[in-house]
Short mmCIF file of C-alpha atoms in Angstrom, two decimals:
data_model
loop_
_atom_site.label_atom_id
_atom_site.label_comp_id
_atom_site.label_asym_id
_atom_site.label_seq_id
_atom_site.Cartn_x
_atom_site.Cartn_y
_atom_site.Cartn_z
CA MET G 1 55.55 -10.00 50.17
CA THR G 2 51.82 -10.59 49.87
CA VAL G 3 50.12 -9.14 47.24
CA SER G 4 46.25 -8.91 48.17
CA ARG G 5 43.57 -8.73 45.03
CA SER G 6 39.32 -7.80 44.69
CA LYS G 7 37.79 -9.15 41.62
CA ARG G 8 34.78 -7.63 40.87
CA MET G 9 32.45 -9.20 38.13
CA HIS G 10 30.87 -6.82 35.53
CA GLN G 11 27.91 -8.08 32.88
CA GLY G 12 29.38 -7.16 29.29
CA SER G 13 33.06 -7.08 28.89
CA ILE G 14 35.45 -8.19 31.18
CA THR G 15 39.57 -7.15 31.19
CA LEU G 16 41.00 -9.47 33.11
CA VAL G 17 45.42 -7.98 33.30
CA THR G 18 47.38 -10.31 34.32
CA LEU G 19 51.11 -9.09 35.45
CA VAL G 20 54.02 -11.37 36.07
CA PHE G 21 57.10 -10.47 37.40
CA LEU G 22 60.34 -12.62 36.33
CA LEU G 23 62.84 -12.63 38.76
CA ALA G 24 66.12 -13.71 37.76
CA GLY G 25 68.79 -14.37 41.12
CA CYS G 26 69.53 -10.73 43.19
CA GLY G 27 68.70 -8.97 40.01
CA THR G 28 66.22 -6.16 39.95
CA SER G 29 65.03 -6.15 36.36
CA GLY G 30 61.61 -7.63 34.75
CA ASP G 31 59.68 -8.44 32.51
CA LEU G 32 56.34 -6.81 31.60
CA VAL G 33 53.61 -9.14 30.21
CA ILE G 34 50.19 -7.65 30.31
CA ALA G 35 47.53 -10.50 28.79
CA GLU G 36 43.72 -8.90 28.02
CA ALA G 37 40.65 -10.71 27.22
CA THR G 38 37.42 -9.64 26.34
CA ASP G 39 33.86 -10.95 25.97
CA GLU G 40 31.43 -8.74 24.01
CA THR G 41 27.88 -9.79 23.69
CA GLN G 42 26.86 -9.17 20.24
CA GLU G 43 23.63 -8.84 19.02
CA THR G 44 22.36 -9.98 15.36
CA THR G 45 19.58 -8.13 14.06
CA VAL G 46 17.23 -10.09 11.40
CA GLU G 47 15.29 -7.68 8.98
CA GLU G 48 12.43 -9.33 7.84
CA ALA G 49 11.56 -9.51 3.98
CA PRO G 50 9.10 -7.32 2.79
CA ALA G 51 5.90 -8.96 2.14
CA VAL G 52 5.20 -9.64 -1.89
CA VAL G 53 1.38 -8.38 -3.22
CA SER G 54 0.24 -9.12 -6.42
CA PHE G 55 -2.61 -8.24 -8.24
CA SER G 56 -5.38 -10.85 -8.94
CA ALA G 57 -7.93 -9.85 -11.43
CA PRO G 58 -11.43 -10.30 -10.34
CA ARG G 59 -13.53 -12.76 -12.84
CA ASP G 60 -16.39 -9.99 -12.57
CA CYS G 61 -18.29 -7.29 -11.09
CA THR G 62 -19.34 -9.68 -7.98
CA GLU G 63 -15.84 -9.88 -6.60
CA ILE G 64 -14.13 -6.18 -7.30
CA LEU G 65 -15.37 -5.34 -3.65
CA PRO G 66 -15.26 -7.08 0.12
CA ALA G 67 -18.29 -8.52 1.55
CA ASN G 68 -17.93 -5.59 3.99
CA ASP G 69 -18.22 -2.56 1.57
CA VAL G 70 -20.72 -4.10 -0.46
CA ALA G 71 -23.10 -4.47 2.39
CA LEU G 72 -21.78 -0.49 3.33
CA LEU G 73 -23.45 0.26 -0.17
CA GLY G 74 -26.56 -2.04 -0.08
CA ASN G 75 -27.28 -0.24 3.61
CA ARG G 76 -27.59 3.00 1.37
CA GLY G 77 -29.78 1.12 -1.28
CA ILE G 78 -26.70 1.24 -3.83
CA GLU G 79 -26.65 -2.26 -5.24
CA LEU G 80 -25.29 -3.68 -8.63
CA ILE G 81 -27.12 -2.40 -12.19
CA ALA G 82 -24.12 -2.87 -15.25
CA GLY G 83 -20.89 -4.64 -16.10
CA PRO G 84 -20.23 -8.52 -15.47
CA GLY G 85 -21.85 -10.98 -13.33
CA SER G 86 -24.87 -8.01 -13.15
CA PRO G 87 -28.10 -8.40 -13.75
CA SER G 88 -28.13 -6.36 -16.63
CA ASN G 89 -26.35 -6.93 -20.37
CA ASP G 90 -25.97 -2.87 -20.53
CA PRO G 91 -22.74 -1.93 -21.16
CA ILE G 92 -21.25 1.27 -18.77
CA TYR G 93 -20.83 3.42 -21.26
CA VAL G 94 -23.22 3.50 -24.26
CA GLU G 95 -20.93 5.47 -26.35
CA GLY G 96 -18.17 2.77 -25.55
CA GLN G 97 -15.71 0.46 -23.76
CA THR G 98 -14.34 2.08 -20.86
CA PRO G 99 -10.91 3.17 -20.43
CA GLU G 100 -10.64 0.41 -17.91
CA GLU G 101 -12.49 -1.84 -20.32
CA LEU G 102 -10.07 -1.22 -23.12
CA VAL G 103 -7.10 -2.39 -21.65
CA GLY G 104 -8.66 -6.24 -20.90
CA GLY G 105 -9.62 -4.93 -17.64
CA LEU G 106 -13.53 -3.81 -16.31
CA SER G 107 -15.82 -1.21 -15.29
CA CYS G 108 -18.71 -2.44 -12.25
CA LEU G 109 -21.47 0.39 -12.38
CA PHE G 110 -23.78 0.98 -8.90
CA ALA G 111 -26.58 2.78 -8.24
CA VAL G 112 -29.58 2.71 -6.70
CA PRO G 113 -32.31 0.88 -8.47
CA GLY G 114 -34.35 3.12 -10.62
CA GLU G 115 -32.62 5.65 -10.23
CA VAL G 116 -29.74 5.57 -12.57
CA ASP G 117 -30.45 8.39 -14.16
CA THR G 118 -31.08 10.95 -10.85
CA GLY G 119 -29.23 9.32 -8.10
CA VAL G 120 -25.92 8.51 -6.94
CA ASN G 121 -24.22 6.55 -9.84
CA ILE G 122 -20.64 5.46 -8.88
CA ILE G 123 -18.35 3.75 -11.43
CA LEU G 124 -15.68 1.55 -10.68
CA GLY G 125 -13.28 -0.32 -12.70
CA THR G 126 -9.97 -2.23 -12.00
CA ALA G 127 -7.39 -3.72 -14.73
CA GLY G 128 -3.72 -5.54 -14.75
CA ILE G 129 -1.20 -3.27 -16.30
CA ASP G 130 2.53 -3.62 -17.23
CA THR G 131 5.55 -1.82 -17.52
CA ALA G 132 4.32 -1.43 -21.63
CA ILE G 133 0.83 -0.47 -21.48
CA ARG G 134 1.81 2.25 -17.68
CA PRO G 135 2.82 5.09 -19.65
CA THR G 136 0.10 5.06 -21.95
CA VAL G 137 -2.20 5.04 -18.90
CA ILE G 138 -0.78 7.95 -17.43
CA ASP G 139 -0.80 10.14 -20.58
CA GLU G 140 -4.29 9.62 -20.65
CA LEU G 141 -5.03 10.34 -16.99
CA LEU G 142 -3.22 13.64 -16.91
CA ALA G 143 -4.62 14.64 -20.42
CA GLN G 144 -7.98 14.71 -18.06
CA GLN G 145 -5.99 17.20 -15.88
CA LEU G 146 -6.23 15.51 -12.84
CA ASN G 147 -4.42 16.31 -10.12
CA VAL G 148 -1.76 14.16 -8.68
CA GLY G 149 -0.53 12.33 -5.58
CA GLN G 150 1.59 9.49 -4.29
CA THR G 151 -0.09 6.51 -1.72
CA PRO G 152 1.40 5.74 1.41
CA ASP G 153 2.81 2.92 -0.36
CA GLY G 154 3.64 3.88 -3.26
CA ALA G 155 0.40 3.94 -6.09
CA LEU G 156 0.80 7.14 -8.02
CA THR G 157 -2.97 8.61 -7.26
CA TYR G 158 -4.96 10.85 -10.17
CA TRP G 159 -8.41 12.39 -8.76
CA LYS G 160 -10.60 15.60 -8.61
CA TRP G 161 -13.41 16.18 -6.06
CA GLY G 162 -15.57 17.46 -8.34
CA ASP G 163 -18.76 19.31 -7.32
CA GLU G 164 -22.38 18.73 -6.65
CA ALA G 165 -23.84 19.93 -9.87
CA ILE G 166 -22.13 18.42 -12.93
CA VAL G 167 -18.36 17.56 -12.03
CA PRO G 168 -18.03 14.18 -10.71
CA ALA G 169 -15.65 12.91 -7.91
CA ILE G 170 -12.65 10.76 -9.52
CA HIS G 171 -9.84 8.95 -7.56
CA ASN G 172 -7.65 7.09 -9.70
CA SER G 173 -4.75 4.69 -7.96
CA LEU G 174 -1.88 3.19 -10.01
CA TYR G 175 0.25 0.34 -8.98
CA GLY G 176 2.88 -1.34 -10.58
CA ASP G 177 0.28 -3.83 -11.16
CA ALA G 178 -2.84 -2.90 -11.56
CA TRP G 179 -5.28 0.87 -12.12
CA TYR G 180 -8.10 1.19 -9.98
CA SER G 181 -10.81 3.67 -10.38
CA ALA G 182 -13.47 5.20 -8.90
CA LEU G 183 -16.26 8.06 -10.68
CA ILE G 184 -18.85 8.94 -8.30
CA GLN G 185 -21.62 10.98 -9.43
CA PRO G 186 -22.74 13.78 -8.28
CA GLY G 187 -19.54 14.95 -6.82
CA GLY G 188 -17.73 17.17 -4.24
CA ARG G 189 -15.52 15.86 -1.23
CA GLU G 190 -17.98 13.62 0.66
CA SER G 191 -18.15 11.16 -2.75
CA TYR G 192 -14.50 11.85 -2.81
CA ASP G 193 -13.65 10.45 0.45
CA LEU G 194 -16.40 7.48 -0.78
CA GLY G 195 -14.14 6.79 -3.86
CA VAL G 196 -10.94 6.98 -2.11
CA SER G 197 -11.99 4.21 0.10
CA LEU G 198 -13.79 1.81 -2.52
CA VAL G 199 -10.24 1.69 -4.61
CA GLN G 200 -8.50 0.94 -1.37
CA ALA G 201 -11.28 -2.00 -0.61
CA MET G 202 -10.77 -2.99 -4.75
CA ARG G 203 -7.03 -2.92 -3.68
CA ALA G 204 -7.79 -5.34 -0.79
CA GLN G 205 -9.83 -6.89 -2.42
CA THR G 206 -7.79 -8.57 -5.62
CA THR G 207 -4.64 -9.03 -4.02
CA GLN G 208 -2.72 -11.29 -2.56
#
């Protein structure tokens, strides 16, 4: 008896089936043995650990924003007027420390020189926080009846658009390690959007 076989190779799994017939004498009974071998390609996925971001407090107001954002404000005639590192020793608030200063941070006033009382005023602040002070900061922000939200990277936000007459635009971002704020007078949607972008710039400038 002649038995012919054709073998075809495939990529992926290869199954080899071998039939072995054992004949003894003239008998008609036999044993069927089936052996299977499988070769499978396994892919290993390596997940990258998320980057660790940590807050690094600026030494003064000259380090609170990236140079590009300082230049953009400068194109509008807006400069650093008050706060640590500014040309002035005047406080941001004449009645006392800012909320950020009260928890060990700093605040900075940007405005057009000579137009502090009449033009655009931008007060930026940042402070490092921990689990002990965080609830107090949240309670104070909620007491201002601000809108509450969250950024894509997990920060809680407390904000309002304000208006172009009396109410300033306010945006706060509260991370696990730091608090950032922007208050812009006069307010309104355009001022609020500027505040959001400046808070994002402060976060980028003060993390590593």
